[in-house]
Each structure stands twice: as structure tokens, then as C-alpha cells.
XYZ file of C-alpha atoms in Angstrom:
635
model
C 6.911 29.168 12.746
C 8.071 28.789 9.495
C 9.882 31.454 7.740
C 7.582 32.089 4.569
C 8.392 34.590 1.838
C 6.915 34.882 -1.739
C 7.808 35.616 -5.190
C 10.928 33.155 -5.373
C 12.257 33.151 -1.991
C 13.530 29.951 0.028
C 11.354 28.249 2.040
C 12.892 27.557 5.560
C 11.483 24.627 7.597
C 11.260 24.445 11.381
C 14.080 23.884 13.214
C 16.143 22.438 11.065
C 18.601 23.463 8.495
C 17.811 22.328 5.528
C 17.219 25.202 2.598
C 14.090 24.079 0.755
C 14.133 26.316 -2.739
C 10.599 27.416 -4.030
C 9.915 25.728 -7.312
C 8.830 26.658 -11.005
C 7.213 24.068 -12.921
C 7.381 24.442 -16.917
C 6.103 21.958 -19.544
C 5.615 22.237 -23.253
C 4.410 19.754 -25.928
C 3.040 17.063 -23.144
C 1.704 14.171 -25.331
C 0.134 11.054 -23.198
C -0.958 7.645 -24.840
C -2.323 4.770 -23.864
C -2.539 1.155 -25.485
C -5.988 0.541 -26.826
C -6.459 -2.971 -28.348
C -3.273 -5.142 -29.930
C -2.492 -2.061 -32.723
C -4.418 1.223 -31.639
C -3.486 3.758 -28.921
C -5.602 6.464 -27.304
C -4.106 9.773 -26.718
C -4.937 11.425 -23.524
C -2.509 14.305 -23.772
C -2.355 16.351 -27.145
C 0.752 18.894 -27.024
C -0.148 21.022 -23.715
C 2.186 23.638 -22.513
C 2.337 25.974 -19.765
C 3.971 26.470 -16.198
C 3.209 26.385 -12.651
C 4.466 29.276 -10.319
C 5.813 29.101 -7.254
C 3.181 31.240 -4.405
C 0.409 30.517 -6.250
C -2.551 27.889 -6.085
C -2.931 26.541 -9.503
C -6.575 24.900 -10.290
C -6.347 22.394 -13.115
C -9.844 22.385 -14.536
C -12.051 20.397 -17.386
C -14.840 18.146 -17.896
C -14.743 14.599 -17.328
C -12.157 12.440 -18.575
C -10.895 15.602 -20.557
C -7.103 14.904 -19.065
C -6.835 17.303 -16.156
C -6.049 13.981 -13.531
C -3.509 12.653 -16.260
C -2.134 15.558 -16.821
C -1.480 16.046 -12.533
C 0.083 12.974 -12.568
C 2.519 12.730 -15.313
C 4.123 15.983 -13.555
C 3.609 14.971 -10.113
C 5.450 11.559 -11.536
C 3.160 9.006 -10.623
C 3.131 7.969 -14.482
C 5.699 7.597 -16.135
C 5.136 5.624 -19.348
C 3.542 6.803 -22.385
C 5.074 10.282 -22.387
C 6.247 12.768 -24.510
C 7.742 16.227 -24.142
C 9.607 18.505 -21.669
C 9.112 19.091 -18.272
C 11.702 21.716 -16.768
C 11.553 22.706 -12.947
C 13.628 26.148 -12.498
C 14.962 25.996 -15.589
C 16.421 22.595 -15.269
C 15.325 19.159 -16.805
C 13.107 17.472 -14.627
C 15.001 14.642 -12.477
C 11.942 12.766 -11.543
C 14.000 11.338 -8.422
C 15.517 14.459 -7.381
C 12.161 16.071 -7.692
C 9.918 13.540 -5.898
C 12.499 14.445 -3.103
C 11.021 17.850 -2.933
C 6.983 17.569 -3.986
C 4.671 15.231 -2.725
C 0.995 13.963 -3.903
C -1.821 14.162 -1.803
C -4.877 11.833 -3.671
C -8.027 12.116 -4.527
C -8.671 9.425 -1.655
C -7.909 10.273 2.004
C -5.252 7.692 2.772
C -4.997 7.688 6.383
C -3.543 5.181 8.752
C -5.962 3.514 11.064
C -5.776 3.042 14.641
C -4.107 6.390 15.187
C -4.974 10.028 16.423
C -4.250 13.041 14.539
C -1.442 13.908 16.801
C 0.347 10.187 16.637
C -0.218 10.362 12.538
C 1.464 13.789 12.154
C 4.108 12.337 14.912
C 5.101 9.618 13.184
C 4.662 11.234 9.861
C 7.800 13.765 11.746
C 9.911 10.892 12.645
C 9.668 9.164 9.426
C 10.415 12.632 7.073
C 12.677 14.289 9.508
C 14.720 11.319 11.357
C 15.686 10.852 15.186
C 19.085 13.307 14.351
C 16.123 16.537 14.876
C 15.463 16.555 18.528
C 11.496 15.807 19.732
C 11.350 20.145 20.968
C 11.793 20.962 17.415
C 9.371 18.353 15.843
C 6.631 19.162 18.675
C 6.975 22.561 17.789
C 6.578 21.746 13.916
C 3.590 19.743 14.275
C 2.043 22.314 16.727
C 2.168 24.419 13.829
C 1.038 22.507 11.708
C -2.319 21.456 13.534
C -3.129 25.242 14.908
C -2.550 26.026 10.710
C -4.886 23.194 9.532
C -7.369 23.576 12.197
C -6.934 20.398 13.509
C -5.432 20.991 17.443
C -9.428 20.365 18.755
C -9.399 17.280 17.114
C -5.399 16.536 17.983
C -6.936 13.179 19.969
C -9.677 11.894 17.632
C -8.126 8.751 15.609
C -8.458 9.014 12.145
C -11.745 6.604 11.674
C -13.762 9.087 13.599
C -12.390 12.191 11.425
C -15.010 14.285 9.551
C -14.555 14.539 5.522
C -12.805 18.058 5.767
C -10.773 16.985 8.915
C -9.712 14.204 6.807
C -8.630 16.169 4.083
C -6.780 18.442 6.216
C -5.118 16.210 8.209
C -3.465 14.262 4.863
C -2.422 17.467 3.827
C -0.928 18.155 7.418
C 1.179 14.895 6.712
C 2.871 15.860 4.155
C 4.220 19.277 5.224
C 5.478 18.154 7.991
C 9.192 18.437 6.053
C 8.085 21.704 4.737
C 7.978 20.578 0.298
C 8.161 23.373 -1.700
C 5.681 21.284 -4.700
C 2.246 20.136 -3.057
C -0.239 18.211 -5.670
C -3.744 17.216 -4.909
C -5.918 15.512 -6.742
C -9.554 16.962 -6.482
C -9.533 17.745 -3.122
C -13.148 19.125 -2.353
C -14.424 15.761 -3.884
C -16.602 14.143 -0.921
C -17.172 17.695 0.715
C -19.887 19.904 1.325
C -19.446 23.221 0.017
C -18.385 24.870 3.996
C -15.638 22.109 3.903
C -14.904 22.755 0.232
C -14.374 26.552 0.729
C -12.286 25.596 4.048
C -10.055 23.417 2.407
C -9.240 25.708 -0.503
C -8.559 28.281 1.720
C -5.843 26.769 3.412
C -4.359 25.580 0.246
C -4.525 29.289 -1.012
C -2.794 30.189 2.233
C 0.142 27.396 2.274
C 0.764 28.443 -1.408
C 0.747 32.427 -0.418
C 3.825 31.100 2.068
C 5.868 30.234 -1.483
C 5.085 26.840 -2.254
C 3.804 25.865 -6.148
C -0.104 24.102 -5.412
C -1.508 22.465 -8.139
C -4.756 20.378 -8.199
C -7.275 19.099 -10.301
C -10.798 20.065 -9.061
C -14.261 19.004 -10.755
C -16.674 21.970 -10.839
C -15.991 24.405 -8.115
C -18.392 26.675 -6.804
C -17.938 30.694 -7.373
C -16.822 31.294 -4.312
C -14.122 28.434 -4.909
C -13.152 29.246 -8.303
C -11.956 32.863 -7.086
C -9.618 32.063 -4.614
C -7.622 30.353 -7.257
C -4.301 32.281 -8.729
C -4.023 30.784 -11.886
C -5.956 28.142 -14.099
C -5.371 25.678 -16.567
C -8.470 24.641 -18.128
C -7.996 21.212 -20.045
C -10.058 19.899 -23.767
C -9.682 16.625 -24.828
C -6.178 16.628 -24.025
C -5.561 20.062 -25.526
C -5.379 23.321 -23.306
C -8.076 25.288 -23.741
C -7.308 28.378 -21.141
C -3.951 29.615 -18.704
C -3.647 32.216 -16.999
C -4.916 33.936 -13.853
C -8.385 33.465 -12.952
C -9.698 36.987 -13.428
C -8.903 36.458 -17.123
C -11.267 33.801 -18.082
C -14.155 35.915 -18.701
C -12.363 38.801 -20.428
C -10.564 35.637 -22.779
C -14.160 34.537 -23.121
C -15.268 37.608 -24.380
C -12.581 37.597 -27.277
C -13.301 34.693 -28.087
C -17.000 35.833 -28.280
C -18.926 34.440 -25.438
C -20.318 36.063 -22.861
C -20.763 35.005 -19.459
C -24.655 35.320 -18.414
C -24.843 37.437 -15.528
C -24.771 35.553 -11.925
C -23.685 32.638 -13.784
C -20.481 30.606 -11.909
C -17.627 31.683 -14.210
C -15.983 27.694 -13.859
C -19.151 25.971 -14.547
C -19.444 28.356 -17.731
C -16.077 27.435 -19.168
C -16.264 23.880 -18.327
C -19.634 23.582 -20.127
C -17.684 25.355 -23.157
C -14.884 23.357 -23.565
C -17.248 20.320 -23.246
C -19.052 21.331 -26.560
C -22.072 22.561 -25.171
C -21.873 25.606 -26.774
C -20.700 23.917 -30.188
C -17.066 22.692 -31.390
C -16.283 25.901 -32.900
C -15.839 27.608 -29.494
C -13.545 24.665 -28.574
C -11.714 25.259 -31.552
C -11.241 28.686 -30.809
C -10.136 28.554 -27.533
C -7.295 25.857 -28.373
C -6.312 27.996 -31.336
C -6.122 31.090 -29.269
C -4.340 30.201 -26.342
C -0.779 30.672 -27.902
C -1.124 33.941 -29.007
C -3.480 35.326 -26.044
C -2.528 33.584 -23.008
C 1.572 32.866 -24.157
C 3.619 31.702 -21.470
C 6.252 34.053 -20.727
C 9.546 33.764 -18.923
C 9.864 33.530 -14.996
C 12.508 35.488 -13.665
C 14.609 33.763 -10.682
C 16.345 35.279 -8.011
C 20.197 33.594 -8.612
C 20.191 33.118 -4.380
C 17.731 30.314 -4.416
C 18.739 27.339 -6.963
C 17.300 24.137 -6.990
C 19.885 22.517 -4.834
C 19.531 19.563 -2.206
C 21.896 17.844 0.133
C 20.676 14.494 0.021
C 22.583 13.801 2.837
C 20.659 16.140 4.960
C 16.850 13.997 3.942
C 18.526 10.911 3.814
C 16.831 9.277 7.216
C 18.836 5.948 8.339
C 17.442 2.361 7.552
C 17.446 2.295 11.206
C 14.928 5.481 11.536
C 12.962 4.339 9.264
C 12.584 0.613 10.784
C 11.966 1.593 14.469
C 9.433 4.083 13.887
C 7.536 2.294 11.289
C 7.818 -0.891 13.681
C 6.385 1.209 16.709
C 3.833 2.363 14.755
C 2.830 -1.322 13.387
C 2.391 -2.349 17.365
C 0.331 0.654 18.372
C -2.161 -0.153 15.720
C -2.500 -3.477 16.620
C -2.437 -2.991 19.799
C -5.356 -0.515 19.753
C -7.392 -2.848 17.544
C -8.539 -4.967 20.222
C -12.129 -6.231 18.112
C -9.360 -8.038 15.932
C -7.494 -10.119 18.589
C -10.247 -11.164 20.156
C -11.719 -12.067 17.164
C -8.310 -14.295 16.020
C -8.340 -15.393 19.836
C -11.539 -17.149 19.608
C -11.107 -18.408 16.387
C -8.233 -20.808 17.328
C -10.008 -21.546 20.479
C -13.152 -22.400 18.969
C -11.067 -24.540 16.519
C -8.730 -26.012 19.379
C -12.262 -27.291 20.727
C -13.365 -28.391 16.899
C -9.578 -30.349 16.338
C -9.156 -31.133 20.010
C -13.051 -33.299 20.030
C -12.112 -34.816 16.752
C -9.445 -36.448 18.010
C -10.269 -36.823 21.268
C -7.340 -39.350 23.338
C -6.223 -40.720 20.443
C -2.646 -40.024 20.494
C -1.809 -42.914 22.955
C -3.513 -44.826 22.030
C -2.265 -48.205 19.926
C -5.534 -49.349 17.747
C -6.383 -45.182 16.302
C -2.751 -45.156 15.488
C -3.338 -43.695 12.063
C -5.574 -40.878 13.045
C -2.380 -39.364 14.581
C -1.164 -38.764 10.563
C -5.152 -37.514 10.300
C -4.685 -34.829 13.184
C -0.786 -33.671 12.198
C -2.310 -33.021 8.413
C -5.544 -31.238 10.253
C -3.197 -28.685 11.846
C -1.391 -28.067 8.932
C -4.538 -27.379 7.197
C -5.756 -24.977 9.905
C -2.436 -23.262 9.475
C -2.216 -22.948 6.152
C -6.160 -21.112 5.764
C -6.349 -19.320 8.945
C -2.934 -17.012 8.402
C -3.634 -16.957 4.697
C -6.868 -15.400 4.446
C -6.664 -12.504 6.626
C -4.404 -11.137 5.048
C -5.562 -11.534 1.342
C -8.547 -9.491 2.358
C -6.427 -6.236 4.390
C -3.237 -6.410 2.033
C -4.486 -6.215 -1.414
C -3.789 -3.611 -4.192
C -7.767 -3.083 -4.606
C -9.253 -2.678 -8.556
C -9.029 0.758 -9.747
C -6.975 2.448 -7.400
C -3.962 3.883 -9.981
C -6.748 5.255 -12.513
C -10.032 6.426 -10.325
C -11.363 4.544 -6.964
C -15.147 5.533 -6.306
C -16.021 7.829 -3.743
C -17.617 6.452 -0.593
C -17.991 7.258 3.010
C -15.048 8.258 4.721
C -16.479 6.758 7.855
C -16.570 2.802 6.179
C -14.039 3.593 3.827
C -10.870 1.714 5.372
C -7.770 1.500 3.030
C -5.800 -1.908 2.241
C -2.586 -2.043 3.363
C -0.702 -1.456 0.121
C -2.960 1.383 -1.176
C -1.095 3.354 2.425
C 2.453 2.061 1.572
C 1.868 3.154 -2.361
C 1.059 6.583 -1.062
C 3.525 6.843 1.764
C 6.513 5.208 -0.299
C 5.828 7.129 -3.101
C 6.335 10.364 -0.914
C 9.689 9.638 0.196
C 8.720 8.656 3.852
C 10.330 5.623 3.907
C 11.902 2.708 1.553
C 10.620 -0.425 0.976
C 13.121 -2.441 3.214
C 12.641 -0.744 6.373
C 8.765 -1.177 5.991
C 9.522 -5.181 4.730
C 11.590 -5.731 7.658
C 9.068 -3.870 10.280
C 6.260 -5.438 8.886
C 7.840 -9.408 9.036
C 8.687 -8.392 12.445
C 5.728 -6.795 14.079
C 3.663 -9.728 12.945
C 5.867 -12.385 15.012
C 4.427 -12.245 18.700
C 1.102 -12.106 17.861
C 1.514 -15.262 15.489
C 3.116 -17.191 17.722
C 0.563 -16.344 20.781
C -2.157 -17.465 18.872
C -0.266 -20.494 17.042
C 0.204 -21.826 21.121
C -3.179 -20.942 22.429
C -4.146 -23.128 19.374
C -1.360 -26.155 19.588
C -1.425 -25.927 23.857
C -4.987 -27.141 23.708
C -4.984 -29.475 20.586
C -2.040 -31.343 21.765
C -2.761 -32.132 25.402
C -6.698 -33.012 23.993
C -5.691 -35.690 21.637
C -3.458 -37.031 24.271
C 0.251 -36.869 22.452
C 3.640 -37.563 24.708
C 4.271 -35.408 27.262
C 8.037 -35.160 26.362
C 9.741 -31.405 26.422
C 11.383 -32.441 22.744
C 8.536 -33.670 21.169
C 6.627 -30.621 22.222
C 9.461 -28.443 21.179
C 9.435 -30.344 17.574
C 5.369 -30.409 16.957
C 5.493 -26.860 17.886
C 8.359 -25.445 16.247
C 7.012 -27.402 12.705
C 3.457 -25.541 12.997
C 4.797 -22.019 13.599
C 7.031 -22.292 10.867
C 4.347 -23.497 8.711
C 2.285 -20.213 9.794
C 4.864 -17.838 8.728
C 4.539 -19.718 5.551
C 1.778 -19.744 5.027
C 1.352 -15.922 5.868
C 4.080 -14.890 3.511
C 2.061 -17.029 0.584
C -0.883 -14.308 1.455
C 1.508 -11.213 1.344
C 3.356 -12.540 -2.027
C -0.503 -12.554 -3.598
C -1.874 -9.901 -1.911
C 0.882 -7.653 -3.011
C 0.516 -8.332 -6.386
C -3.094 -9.079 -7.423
C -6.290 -7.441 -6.265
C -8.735 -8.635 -3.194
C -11.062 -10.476 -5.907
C -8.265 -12.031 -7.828
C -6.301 -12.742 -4.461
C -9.097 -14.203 -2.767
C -9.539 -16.829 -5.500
C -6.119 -17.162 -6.210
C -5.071 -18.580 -2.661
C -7.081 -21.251 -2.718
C -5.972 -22.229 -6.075
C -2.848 -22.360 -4.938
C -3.764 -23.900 -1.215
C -5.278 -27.358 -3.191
C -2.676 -28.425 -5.155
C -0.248 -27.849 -1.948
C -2.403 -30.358 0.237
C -2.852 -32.852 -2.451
C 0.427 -33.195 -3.771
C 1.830 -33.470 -0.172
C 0.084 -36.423 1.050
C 0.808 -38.603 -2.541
C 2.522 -41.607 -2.100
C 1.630 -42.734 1.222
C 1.425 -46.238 1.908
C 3.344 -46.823 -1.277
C 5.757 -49.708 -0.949
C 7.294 -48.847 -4.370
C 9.356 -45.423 -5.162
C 7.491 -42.904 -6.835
C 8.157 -41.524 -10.573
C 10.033 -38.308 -10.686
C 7.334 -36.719 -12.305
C 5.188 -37.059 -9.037
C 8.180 -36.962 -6.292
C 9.277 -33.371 -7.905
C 5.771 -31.815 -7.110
C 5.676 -33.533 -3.797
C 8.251 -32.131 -2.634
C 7.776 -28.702 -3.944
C 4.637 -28.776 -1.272
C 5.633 -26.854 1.772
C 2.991 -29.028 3.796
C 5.069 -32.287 3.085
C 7.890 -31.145 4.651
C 5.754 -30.345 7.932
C 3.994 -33.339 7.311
C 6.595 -35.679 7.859
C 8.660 -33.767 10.493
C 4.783 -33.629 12.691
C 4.813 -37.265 12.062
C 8.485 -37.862 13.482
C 8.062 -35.601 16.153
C 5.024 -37.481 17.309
C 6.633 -41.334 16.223
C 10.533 -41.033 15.954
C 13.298 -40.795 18.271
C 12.758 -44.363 19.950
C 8.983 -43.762 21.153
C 7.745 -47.108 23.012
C 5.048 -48.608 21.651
C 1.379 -47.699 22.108
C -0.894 -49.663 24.556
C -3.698 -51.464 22.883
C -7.241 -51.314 23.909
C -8.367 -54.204 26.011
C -11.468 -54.691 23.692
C -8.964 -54.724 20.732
C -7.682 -58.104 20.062
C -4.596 -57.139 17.747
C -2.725 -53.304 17.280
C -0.841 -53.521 14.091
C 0.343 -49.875 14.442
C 0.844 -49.776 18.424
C 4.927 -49.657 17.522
C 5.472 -46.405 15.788
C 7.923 -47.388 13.720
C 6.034 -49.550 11.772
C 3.600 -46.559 11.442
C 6.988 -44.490 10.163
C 7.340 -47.681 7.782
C 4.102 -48.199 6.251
C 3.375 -44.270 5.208
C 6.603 -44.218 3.947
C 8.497 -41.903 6.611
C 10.720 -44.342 8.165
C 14.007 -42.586 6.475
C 12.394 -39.006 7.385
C 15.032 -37.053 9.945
C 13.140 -33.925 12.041
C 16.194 -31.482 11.519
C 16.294 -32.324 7.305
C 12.681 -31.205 7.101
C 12.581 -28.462 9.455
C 15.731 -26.806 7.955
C 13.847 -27.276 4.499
C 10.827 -25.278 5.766
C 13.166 -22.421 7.068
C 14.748 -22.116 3.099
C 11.313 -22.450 1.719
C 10.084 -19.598 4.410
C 13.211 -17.156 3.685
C 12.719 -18.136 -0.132
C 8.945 -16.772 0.065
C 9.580 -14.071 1.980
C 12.435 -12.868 -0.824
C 9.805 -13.394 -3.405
C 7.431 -11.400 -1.555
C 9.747 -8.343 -0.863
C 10.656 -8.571 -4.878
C 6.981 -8.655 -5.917
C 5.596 -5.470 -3.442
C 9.221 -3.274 -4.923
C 7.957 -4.544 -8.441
C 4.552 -3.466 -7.503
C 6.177 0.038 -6.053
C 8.670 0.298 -8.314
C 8.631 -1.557 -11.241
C 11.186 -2.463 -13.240
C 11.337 -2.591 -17.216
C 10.272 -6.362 -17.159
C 7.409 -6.123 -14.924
C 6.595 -2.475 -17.042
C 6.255 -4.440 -20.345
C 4.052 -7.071 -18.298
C 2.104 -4.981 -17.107
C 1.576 -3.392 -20.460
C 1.081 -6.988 -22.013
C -1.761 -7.451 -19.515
C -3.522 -4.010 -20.203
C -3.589 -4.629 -23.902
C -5.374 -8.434 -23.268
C -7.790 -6.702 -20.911
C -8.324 -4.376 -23.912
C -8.762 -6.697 -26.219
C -10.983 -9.100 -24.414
C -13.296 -6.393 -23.188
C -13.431 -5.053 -26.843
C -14.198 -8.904 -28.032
């Protein structure tokens, strides 16, 4: 069990020997603006101070879009431009990278990874946040825990899509303390729960802050019966504090102020309707003017035993760690979603049947010579979409996401792949390499398997030479071109959203094919301006080393049909010759598709860290594009 103590004490995890302090978090003079049009800014954040305790549950509360989510945020460190003031934690400046080491941020969303059960999610969640050096006795006895403290060891075996909305809840809460943080945010938890659920899930957060940890959350109109099992609240006005303090003091602060709380009336719904206006500015006023002098924020007194120290060799999992398990857990989900491979299985059957009858015999045969360029740039079409698309529809960064997403059924609701790795990366469980590497890996069998069933019946339909090199060649080129292609849907999905991405690949997909196939029967050299963009084309590359796979290397010439009274293009190489590829060498344009492939897949990996963790450039472009949203929405 864990060793729990209150009122400053150290929180000791399970098993293992890292000291995890209990946390203070102080803040004074918080100002929070946003860009609004090419000159203007909105302030979110006017000036609020106040401080978080350790062993207490903290409810952050307000009307709508009064600050209270901002306000989580900027101290839980998911935003971090725009801001203005002090944040202190014990004492100390905040580091927001030493602190993210010690909090994490559970959103308003329940970010869960499919395809797994409750016990393989916390599992994994214990191998990724506590490393292979603690032993599997120690982590089984952790997450045992864990589950009997959440509730969750009946539903230990139910995967995560067949999770209730409380279960939900409390099972991405049970991920995160699996390495025991001391700082636990949440943004609205209760939203998308019935009031049993609601009152279930506070509990538990009341109880894993009674053990010494600092909860804070925003919540949006709790119940009575909610509201009281808070500690302390921090009611929030148009970016100004309107209330702190413990939550038996509303209604007497109230009262001073000179309102009175109707009898049987919900104490939270009463003070959010007041510092909405309902009641009239001048009790808004009031309550902002007053909160200095009756709720003032007073010194916390810390026991010298228990600074706010970390080893960061001691949480510092290997590259290694990280990579295996995230690379076991990549196969397990797609092994277990068995609806999707047989889906992609009979997609590139049906389409080996659809390519295979198009082209029916016609690869020996002297007089259809040129439908052999026809069916080498129809398979580099099929693998350009059918990779592509897939996964500009599952990876996306979806609209919305880093202000509000809407709520919706937790039962339909299945996240995109990057909305999990923003959550999961930005709570320390792994870095962005380890999950690169794991995911480029993990998606090489299946790719392959289904790039053969496809290419095994094509090839032998249309009738092409039967020769182990050629085979070797024509196949090699295609799966190539389908990690290509696959990284050109991970570079946009990464960065733009499933609406944007979905039109955007396309976009890009056209000018690919037309550019490549330029120039073709062209006796005469072509301009720079045209070769340049030819050979910027991915698909050219494959096109020509298809073509002398299935023509080079000394092939004998092609019979001609009996009923045909002259084959022009029976000897390949004057097929080579008149498209212009008699010059072409296999190994030149292969080796240029495995630079352009590693050259994509660098771009990609820069663009998802960018997207993770942007840097100063992408910061100011991403402010740029804010401010012409603005304006065009305000023209």
C-alpha cells in the first residue's frame, strides 16, 4: 500500500525508492491574453492570486468562459504563452520541466487507449512510468492497489471501449498514479456523468488528496452534495477571483458581502449565478474588491524534511523501456482489432481482382506492350491512396481539442492517434523518439503482408516474367513506395486537422502523379523548369525502376499475336527507348526512393515534436495563424 501521510509529509510510492515530496502551489498577479484581431488582445486572466495546498481537493469554480479552464492550465503548464506573473511551488520558482516531472493532467476528455483492458492499460501505463529496473511483483502489487482503490478490479478485463462514463473516468485517473505524483489536475471531471458517478468520482479524488497529494480541478456546477466534499475553492469572474478559501466559508463571505443564501438553495449554483451578474455588477464588484482583505492568502508552513527535490536519474526510464513497451503495446492493439485487417485484407484483394482483370495477360505479350507502363503507374497509384488515407482519418490533431472538444458518447467517442500521444507525452510517459521509432516499426509487417497479398496476385494475373530478380525488383519498388506514401499521411496528419488533412492529401497526391509521368515519349530533353518538378515526384522514381524491372536487364523480346501483323514494342528496349527510360538503372532509382523515404520520415518526426513541443518558430506561426483566423472570422 502506499505510505500516505498529510499536512506536508512525503509521499512514498510502492515498492520503489523514490521520495515523492507533497507540493504547495502559490500564484499571484496571473494575467492571461490572447491575440484578438491584427492590434487588439483579449485578456482572460486579470491579476488572480492564491495557492493550492497539498491534502486538499481544490474545486476551481465559475460560469462559463469566466477563466477557471485557463486558469488550470497555465499552472498545470499546458499553456505557456501569453502569461504574466509568479507561480512558486514550495516556495521555489516554478520550473515548468522539473514540475511536469512531478504533476500530471488528467482532461476534460477520457483519453483512453483502444484495444486494451483495464488491467493491460494500467500495465503498460507501469512499465512506461516506472521502467523494467522495478521488478513485475512490485508493479502487480501497485496496480492491484490501484484498481481495488478506484473500484475498477470487477471490471480489470473489460477493454476500454466497453467502459461505463465513471469507469472511464476512473480508470484515466488510475493511469496516472500509477508513479504515485504528488500534483493531480483534472479538468471538469463529472462532465458526461450522472450525478451517482459524479458523487463517486469526487469521492475518490477527495480521498487520493486526503493521502497528501495537491487536487485541483475545474468543475461546472456541482451538485450540493458535490460542492461539500470539496476542501477549498477558488471561484473565478471574468478573469478576476471572486472567492478562496475553504468551502464552508462561502456562505458566511456571502453574508458580508450582503447576500444571503435562500434556504435549500445549492450553495455553488448560488455563487456561480452571483459572480455571473445575475444578482447585479455591484455584487461582482464587491466580491473582487473584498477578497484581499477577507479571504488573504497567508503563509504555508513546511516541514524542512520534505523539499522539493528529485533524482532525475531515478524517473529517467531508458530509450530502450520506453521503445519495447510502447512497441508491444502497438501489436496488441492491432492485433486485437481484427474488423480492421480484414477490412485492409479485402480491400487489396478486391483491388488485386479490379488491377489483375484490367490487365488481364498482357505482360507477355508483344502487341499490349505499352499497357505494361499503364499497369506499373496503376500500382503506384493504388499505393500511394490506399496507405495514405487511413491514416489521415485515425492520426489527426482533430479541431478544437487544445481549447474545448464537445462532449459526446463515451461509447462512439474513439480518440485520434495524436490527441493519446499529446496527453501521454505531455505526462512524462514517454518521449517522442521512442514512440517515433515504435510506431515506424510496428507498422512494417502488416504493410508488407498486405503490399504481397496485393502484388502476388496482380503480377502473376497480368502475366509478367517469372524471374526471382524481377520479382524481387517490382516488389521491393512498391513496398518502398507504401512506406512513402504512409509517412506523407503521418507528416499531414500530424500537423493539420482530419478536415484540413483529408483535403490536403489529395492536393498534394495530384501534382505527384502528374508531374511524374511528364515527358514521356519526348525525343527532346526537357526544360529545367519541368525536369526539377519531375523529379521531385516520388512516383517517378518508382515509375521508372517498375518499368526496368519489368523491361531491363536483357529481357528477350515479346511474342506477337498471330492475328497481329507487326509488334513495334515486342523488344523491350525499344519500349525503354521511346518513353524515355532507356538510360534509367534499377539500383539509381531505388536508392533515391530510400533518401526520399528516410527524408519524409525526418520531416515527419520534426513536425509531430513541433506539434508536441514547439519551438519559438513554429510558436510565432502558430500565433501568425490565430491572428488571420481572427481576422478573417471578424471580416
Amino acid at each position: 500500500m502506499y505510505k500516505e501521510k498529510k499536512n506536508n509529509a512525503c509521499i512514498l510510492p510502492v515498492g520503489h525508492a523514490r521520495r515523492m515530496p507533497s507540493v504547495d502551489i502559490e500564484f499571484s498577479d496571473i494575467t492571461y491574453t490572447v491575440p484578438n484581431g491584427r492590434k487588439d488582445s483579449k485578456i482572460i486572466l486579470r491579476g488572480v492570486s492564491g495557492q493550492f495546498k497539498s491534502g486538499e481537493l481544490t474545486g476551481i469554480l465559475g460560469p462559463s468562459g469566466a477563466g477557471k479552464s485557463t486558469l488550470l492550465n497555465i499552472l498545470a503548464g499546458y499553456k505557456s504563452t501569453g502569461i504574466a506573473g509568479h507561480i512558486t511551488i514550495n516556495g521555489v520558482k516554478l520550473n515548468s520541466r522539473r514540475f511536469k516531472k512531478l504533476s500530471c493532467y488528467i482532461m476534460q476528455e477520457d483519453l483512453l487507449q483502444p484495444k486494451l483492458t483495464v488491467l493491460e492499460a494500467i500495465n503498460f501505463s507501469a512499465d512506461l512510468k516506472l521502467g523494467f529496473h522495478v521488478d513485475r511483483q512490485t508493479k502487480d502489487a501497485i496496480v492491484n492497489d490501484i484498481l481495488e482503490t478506484l473500484r475498477l478490479t470487477n471490471a480489470r478485463e473489460t477493454t476500454t471501449e466497453r467502459l461505463s462514463g465513471g469507469e472511464r473516468k476512473r480508470l484515466s485517473i488510475a493511469l496516472e498514479l500509477v508513479n504515485n505524483p504528488p500534483v493531480i489536475f483534472l479538468d471538469e471531471p463529472t462532465t458526461g456523468l450522472d450525478d451517482l458517478s459524479s458523487i463517486q468520482c469526487i469521492e475518490l479524488l477527495q480521498r487520493v488528496a486526503q493521502s497528501g497529494r495537491t487536487v485541483v480541478c475545474s468543475i461546472h456546477t456541482p451538485s450540493a452534495s458535490i460542492f461539500a466534499k470539496f476542501h477549498h475553492v477558488y471561484v473565478v469572474t471574468a478573469g478576476q477571483c471572486a472567492y478562496r478559501g475553504p468551502t464552508d466559508g462561502v456562505l458566511p463571505f456571502l453574508q458580508q458581502m450582503g447576500i444571503n443564501c435562500p434556504i435549500h438553495y445549492n450553495p455553488a449554483d448560488f455563487v456561480i449565478e452571483i459572480s455571473s451578474g445575475e444578482y447585479g455588477e455591484v455584487y461582482v464588484e464587491k466580491m473582487v474588491s473584498a477578497v484581499d482583505t477577507k479571504c488573504p492568502i497567508t503563509p504555508i508552513s513546511r516541514s524542512p524534511k520534505c523539499q522539493f527535490e528529485i533524482d532525475d536519474k531515478n524517473i529517467k526510464i531508458p530509450w530502450w523501456d520506453q521503445f519495447c513497451t510502447l512497441l508491444r503495446r502497438m501489436m496488441l492493439q492491432f492485433y486485437r482489432d481484427r474488423s480492421y485487417i480484414l477490412l485492409k485484407i479485402s480491400l487489396h484483394i478486391f483491388l488485386g481482382f479490379v488491377i489483375g482483370g484490367l490487365f488481364l495477360g498482357i505482360g507477355n505479350d508483344g502487341s499490349k506492350t505499352l499497357f505494361n507502363f499503364g499497369f506499373c503507374f496503376a500500382c503506384l497509384i493504388v499505393f500511394l491512396f490506399i496507405p495514405m488515407l487511413p491514416v489521415l482519418l485515425h492520426y489527426p490533431f482533430p479541431l478544437g481539442l487544445e481549447s474545448r472538444s464537445p462532449v459526446v458518447d463515451p461509447q462512439l467517442y474513439v480518440p485520434t492517434q495524436v490527441q493519446l500521444v499529446k496527453r501521454e507525452h505531455f505526462n512524462r510517459w514517454y518521449s517522442i523518439s521512442p514512440y517515433f521509432f515504435a510506431l515506424t516499426l510496428s507498422t512494417i509487417p502488416v504493410q508488407i503482408i498486405l503490399s504481397l497479398i496485393y502484388l502476388s496476385m496482380v503480377y502473376f494475373f497480368v502475366g509478367q516474367p517469372l524471374e526471382l530478380f524481377r520479382i524481387a525488383m517490382f516488389f521491393s519498388t512498391c513496398i518502398v513506395c507504401v512506406f512513402i506514401a504512409e509517412s506523407l499521411g503521418l507528416a499531414i496528419g500530424s500537423t493539420l486537422s482530419i478536415v484540413n488533412g483529408i483535403f490536403m492529401g489529395p492536393v498534394i497526391s495530384v501534382p505527384l502523379m502528374l508531374v511524374a509521368v511528364q515527358g514521356l515519349g519526348e525525343q527532346d530533353p526537357l526544360p529545367f523548369y519541368r525536369l526539377v518538378p519531375m523529379y521531385l515526384s516520388y512516383i517517378r522514381y518508382g515509375l521508372e525502376a517498375l518499368c526496368v524491372a519489368v523491361f531491363g536487364y536483357g529481357r528477350k523480346n515479346l511474342p506477337c499475336p498471330p492475328e497481329e501483323v507487326y509488334c513495334h514494342y515486342s523488344i523491350p528496349k525499344e519500349m525503354l527507348r521511346s518513353i524515355g527510360m532507356v538510360e534509367s538503372g534499377f539500383w539509381s532509382n531505388f536508392l533515391a526512393l530510400v533518401v526520399i523515404l528516410i527524408i519524409i520520415r525526418a520531416i515527419t518526426y520534426y513536425l509531430l515534436r513541433q506539434r508536441l513541443q514547439p519551438n519559438k518558430t513554429f510558436q510565432a506561426l502558430h500565433l501568425i495563424g490565430r491572428l488571420v483566423k481572427s481576422h478573417l472570422s471578424m471580416d
